[in-house]
Amino acid sequence: MDEIITLGIDIGSTASKCILMKNGKEIFGEEVVFIGAGTEGPMTAFDNVCKNAGISRSDIAFTVATGYGRNTFEMADDQISELSCHARGGVFLFPNVKTIIDIGGQDAKVLKIGSNGKMSNFLMNDKCAAGTGRFLEVMSRVLNIPIDDFAKMSLASSSKIDISSTCTVFAETEVISYLAKAVKREDILAAVHRSIASRVGNLARRAGVEEDCVLTGGVAHDKGIVHALEEYLHIPVHTNRYCQLNGAIGAALYGYSLYARENGLEVR
Amino acid sequence: MTANAQINELTAQYYDRAWHAHENGELVGWVTSNFPQEIIQTMDLCVVYPENHSATLAARGDDRQCCMEAEAEGFSNDICSYAKVNFGYIEKMDEISLKIPLPDYLLCCSNICHQLMKWYQYLARRYSIPMILIDIPYNTEYDTDETRLEYIRTQFWEAIGELEKITGKKFDETRFSEVMKISSQVGNMWNRISDILAMEDAPYRGTDLFNYMGLVVCQRGKETTLQALTQLYNELKSKTPRSSGVRKKPHRILYEGICCWPAMTKLALSFSMQKMNMVGAIYTNAYGIEYSTFDDMLRAYTYVPNAVSIERATDMRRNELDKKNCDGMLIHMSRTCKIWSGIMYEMKHQLETTANIPIVTFDGDQADGQCFSEAQYDTRLQGFRELMDGMMEDRIE
């Protein structure tokens, strides 16, 4: 086989993400299934990405699992923490990255990248849903607005209000009270975004935020968050269409390195 | 008899004495973990340590029932979980298998934290029993000055006078000198046991220190403790290095903060799985108290690692990192121990500026397992190991 195909799978709390790579360089398959650890999501994502790329399981040289479900995915040859995988994926997508902010379904993390292109430090949120994707899901339900519409509405906000509660449940109460006062939903959404940005931004500041700064995770598709983070940190925050697949990309890259090491290959 | 068998026997005898105290005409005292135990040993008092008991209940999985009971009684879930478990225990002691007898008097020293005072005041009021307090406020000085020492010295002798009245036992100064000497020797032996871990190939798992520490907490001033620890030291020194013949040496880590007792087995297993050895723990070091004079002893009780000036506290950690040649530092942010966890953000920041090693935190609690998330811990620990792997590879390259 001329090409070494590796698969990275990131099994999170709310979604299962797969990436196929050739020779640790070229992405040629991707899949996101919106159910995560403990469901059939990981296997569905795995099968779909192979099917769509026209390959069989036996074509895959090495599979690395990451994310909260990494330890229980039977198709994996190895597992690596999502911290290292997000760092590796981030450097692949943004070679000059120094700070990666990842907002996942149930946690938020900030990764510092050293001059050698490797993770040099990380910080994670404490045991609390504030500043995570779950917070946005709760707000989506309360406001009855699909998450996909958040950015457009939030960026149309004309009046600044604040959500002061750190706790997701209390923040929900605040949002309900704003709705009861007929505050515009655009303004409430912008406040929700600022709330997350301040929470995650503080984590980044504690870690020592440096440019280039990148936002990954499914939440990065929400331009309202990106805008709020840029305002809070006073630096540009970069994203990429693969932001949600960043961990899986890192896993696929590790898969290539591990396969090369096991087989005595020179990394091309 | 092996050192472990000796330690188990001493522990059994210790609790046996407490359970038969009244039959033998003795009173039972409850005492805080860093109360000057020299007083207790000199007067041969019968005491038990509720903090130690709460830790043991948490390690056995009884923490949840006790915490829920305490909260139902009206205590905030934010208070120290050692206290919470204790409050739950006294409410439900019939349902808890590992018991300690209830107190006739209380000995409280505030050198490790001030919530202890409220905990013990509650007990004093509930059981209408006397409480003796030695107040050692948070030490904001790097070196304890004479004013602070005089404040403690005065209380020390007052406490002895009160105890003589309560227990009917006498304080003998000659015996006091002997106890001080033994206590310091025990502190020295404890430090020597810990320092074995400084060896390149540590011959034992550092998490074992958590198992041994009950003896130095509860029986530090006894000849029998010195004998058991001396034997333990000799046994450990003669053991084959754990990583002997292993190609990849385990990462050497310093553990900071109180033990996360509800997940203690999990911690030990996960260190092993992630190829780490805990070669030092600031928590266990707290009982390696060495001194030569009376004033030195008092001073030692003002240098508790979680209640000293940030400068001295940071130097304690820096010295331990250097001495044990650590590859990383793992910090337990104990949710209900505000006094210890509160200083960690700044201390971590200060250590990171000088120590070129990863320093990672995880959330948990000393005795309330509801504050510990296994999946979140696993991710942090694995990320911590991967950071150390990366740094090791860089050093080799």
PDB file of C-alpha atoms in Angstrom, chain A residues 65 67-68 70-71 79-85 106-109 112 116 118-128 206-207 254 261, chain B residues 274 335 345 348-349 352 358-361 363 369-373 375-376 378-387 390-391 393-394 397:
ATOM      1  CA  ALA A  65      -9.327   7.324  19.779  1.00  0.00           C
ATOM      2  CA  GLY A  67     -12.228  12.264  23.911  1.00  0.00           C
ATOM      3  CA  TYR A  68     -14.214  11.054  26.907  1.00  0.00           C
ATOM      4  CA  ARG A  70     -11.531   7.027  24.131  1.00  0.00           C
ATOM      5  CA  ASN A  71     -11.005   4.142  26.524  1.00  0.00           C
ATOM      6  CA  GLN A  79      -5.898   6.112  22.777  1.00  0.00           C
ATOM      7  CA  ILE A  80      -4.531   9.569  23.541  1.00  0.00           C
ATOM      8  CA  SER A  81      -6.051  12.334  25.640  1.00  0.00           C
ATOM      9  CA  GLU A  82      -8.005  15.043  23.847  1.00  0.00           C
ATOM     10  CA  LEU A  83      -5.583  17.584  25.280  1.00  0.00           C
ATOM     11  CA  SER A  84      -2.664  16.264  23.241  1.00  0.00           C
ATOM     12  CA  CYS A  85      -4.880  15.588  20.204  1.00  0.00           C
ATOM     13  CA  GLN A 106     -18.973  19.437  28.882  1.00  0.00           C
ATOM     14  CA  ASP A 107     -15.628  21.100  29.335  1.00  0.00           C
ATOM     15  CA  ALA A 108     -13.508  23.991  28.187  1.00  0.00           C
ATOM     16  CA  LYS A 109      -9.765  23.858  27.893  1.00  0.00           C
ATOM     17  CA  LYS A 112      -0.465  26.479  25.327  1.00  0.00           C
ATOM     18  CA  ASN A 116       8.648  23.247  19.407  1.00  0.00           C
ATOM     19  CA  LYS A 118       4.054  20.750  21.173  1.00  0.00           C
ATOM     20  CA  MET A 119       1.649  21.299  24.044  1.00  0.00           C
ATOM     21  CA  SER A 120       3.579  22.975  26.851  1.00  0.00           C
ATOM     22  CA  ASN A 121       0.762  23.480  29.355  1.00  0.00           C
ATOM     23  CA  PHE A 122      -3.001  23.261  29.705  1.00  0.00           C
ATOM     24  CA  LEU A 123      -5.816  24.468  31.913  1.00  0.00           C
ATOM     25  CA  MET A 124      -9.334  23.063  32.121  1.00  0.00           C
ATOM     26  CA  ASN A 125     -12.555  24.385  33.597  1.00  0.00           C
ATOM     27  CA  ASP A 126     -13.546  23.176  37.018  1.00  0.00           C
ATOM     28  CA  LYS A 127     -16.446  20.799  37.590  1.00  0.00           C
ATOM     29  CA  CYS A 128     -19.060  23.159  36.236  1.00  0.00           C
ATOM     30  CA  ARG A 206      -4.731  32.501  33.473  1.00  0.00           C
ATOM     31  CA  ALA A 207      -2.855  30.224  31.087  1.00  0.00           C
ATOM     32  CA  TYR A 254      -0.815  10.602  16.167  1.00  0.00           C
ATOM     33  CA  ARG A 261       7.326   4.285  14.787  1.00  0.00           C
TER      34      ARG A 261
ATOM     35  CA  GLN B 274      -0.009   6.313  33.771  1.00  0.00           C
ATOM     36  CA  ARG B 335     -13.392  21.936  47.040  1.00  0.00           C
ATOM     37  CA  TYR B 345      -3.617  29.482  42.030  1.00  0.00           C
ATOM     38  CA  LYS B 348       1.137  27.427  40.921  1.00  0.00           C
ATOM     39  CA  HIS B 349       1.785  30.627  39.012  1.00  0.00           C
ATOM     40  CA  GLU B 352       5.648  27.803  36.980  1.00  0.00           C
ATOM     41  CA  PRO B 358       4.242  20.688  34.054  1.00  0.00           C
ATOM     42  CA  ILE B 359       1.997  21.632  36.963  1.00  0.00           C
ATOM     43  CA  VAL B 360      -1.549  20.373  36.612  1.00  0.00           C
ATOM     44  CA  THR B 361      -4.603  20.660  38.843  1.00  0.00           C
ATOM     45  CA  ASP B 363     -10.821  18.980  41.234  1.00  0.00           C
ATOM     46  CA  GLY B 369     -16.732  12.101  46.909  1.00  0.00           C
ATOM     47  CA  GLN B 370     -19.548  14.070  45.272  1.00  0.00           C
ATOM     48  CA  CYS B 371     -16.960  16.696  44.326  1.00  0.00           C
ATOM     49  CA  PHE B 372     -14.835  14.260  42.317  1.00  0.00           C
ATOM     50  CA  SER B 373     -15.466  13.422  38.661  1.00  0.00           C
ATOM     51  CA  ALA B 375     -13.748  11.083  33.804  1.00  0.00           C
ATOM     52  CA  GLN B 376     -12.509  14.662  34.244  1.00  0.00           C
ATOM     53  CA  ASP B 378      -8.667  10.778  34.002  1.00  0.00           C
ATOM     54  CA  THR B 379      -8.381  13.314  31.181  1.00  0.00           C
ATOM     55  CA  ARG B 380      -6.291  15.700  33.260  1.00  0.00           C
ATOM     56  CA  LEU B 381      -4.011  12.952  34.525  1.00  0.00           C
ATOM     57  CA  GLN B 382      -3.457  11.519  31.067  1.00  0.00           C
ATOM     58  CA  GLY B 383      -2.788  14.999  29.669  1.00  0.00           C
ATOM     59  CA  PHE B 384      -0.344  15.546  32.541  1.00  0.00           C
ATOM     60  CA  ARG B 385       1.488  12.322  31.684  1.00  0.00           C
ATOM     61  CA  GLU B 386       1.560  13.207  27.986  1.00  0.00           C
ATOM     62  CA  LEU B 387       3.051  16.606  28.845  1.00  0.00           C
ATOM     63  CA  GLY B 390       6.820  15.271  25.622  1.00  0.00           C
ATOM     64  CA  MET B 391       9.285  17.005  27.885  1.00  0.00           C
ATOM     65  CA  GLU B 393      11.385  13.171  24.674  1.00  0.00           C
ATOM     66  CA  ASP B 394      12.677  16.721  24.207  1.00  0.00           C
ATOM     67  CA  GLU B 397      16.421  14.502  21.655  1.00  0.00           C
TER      68      GLU B 397
END
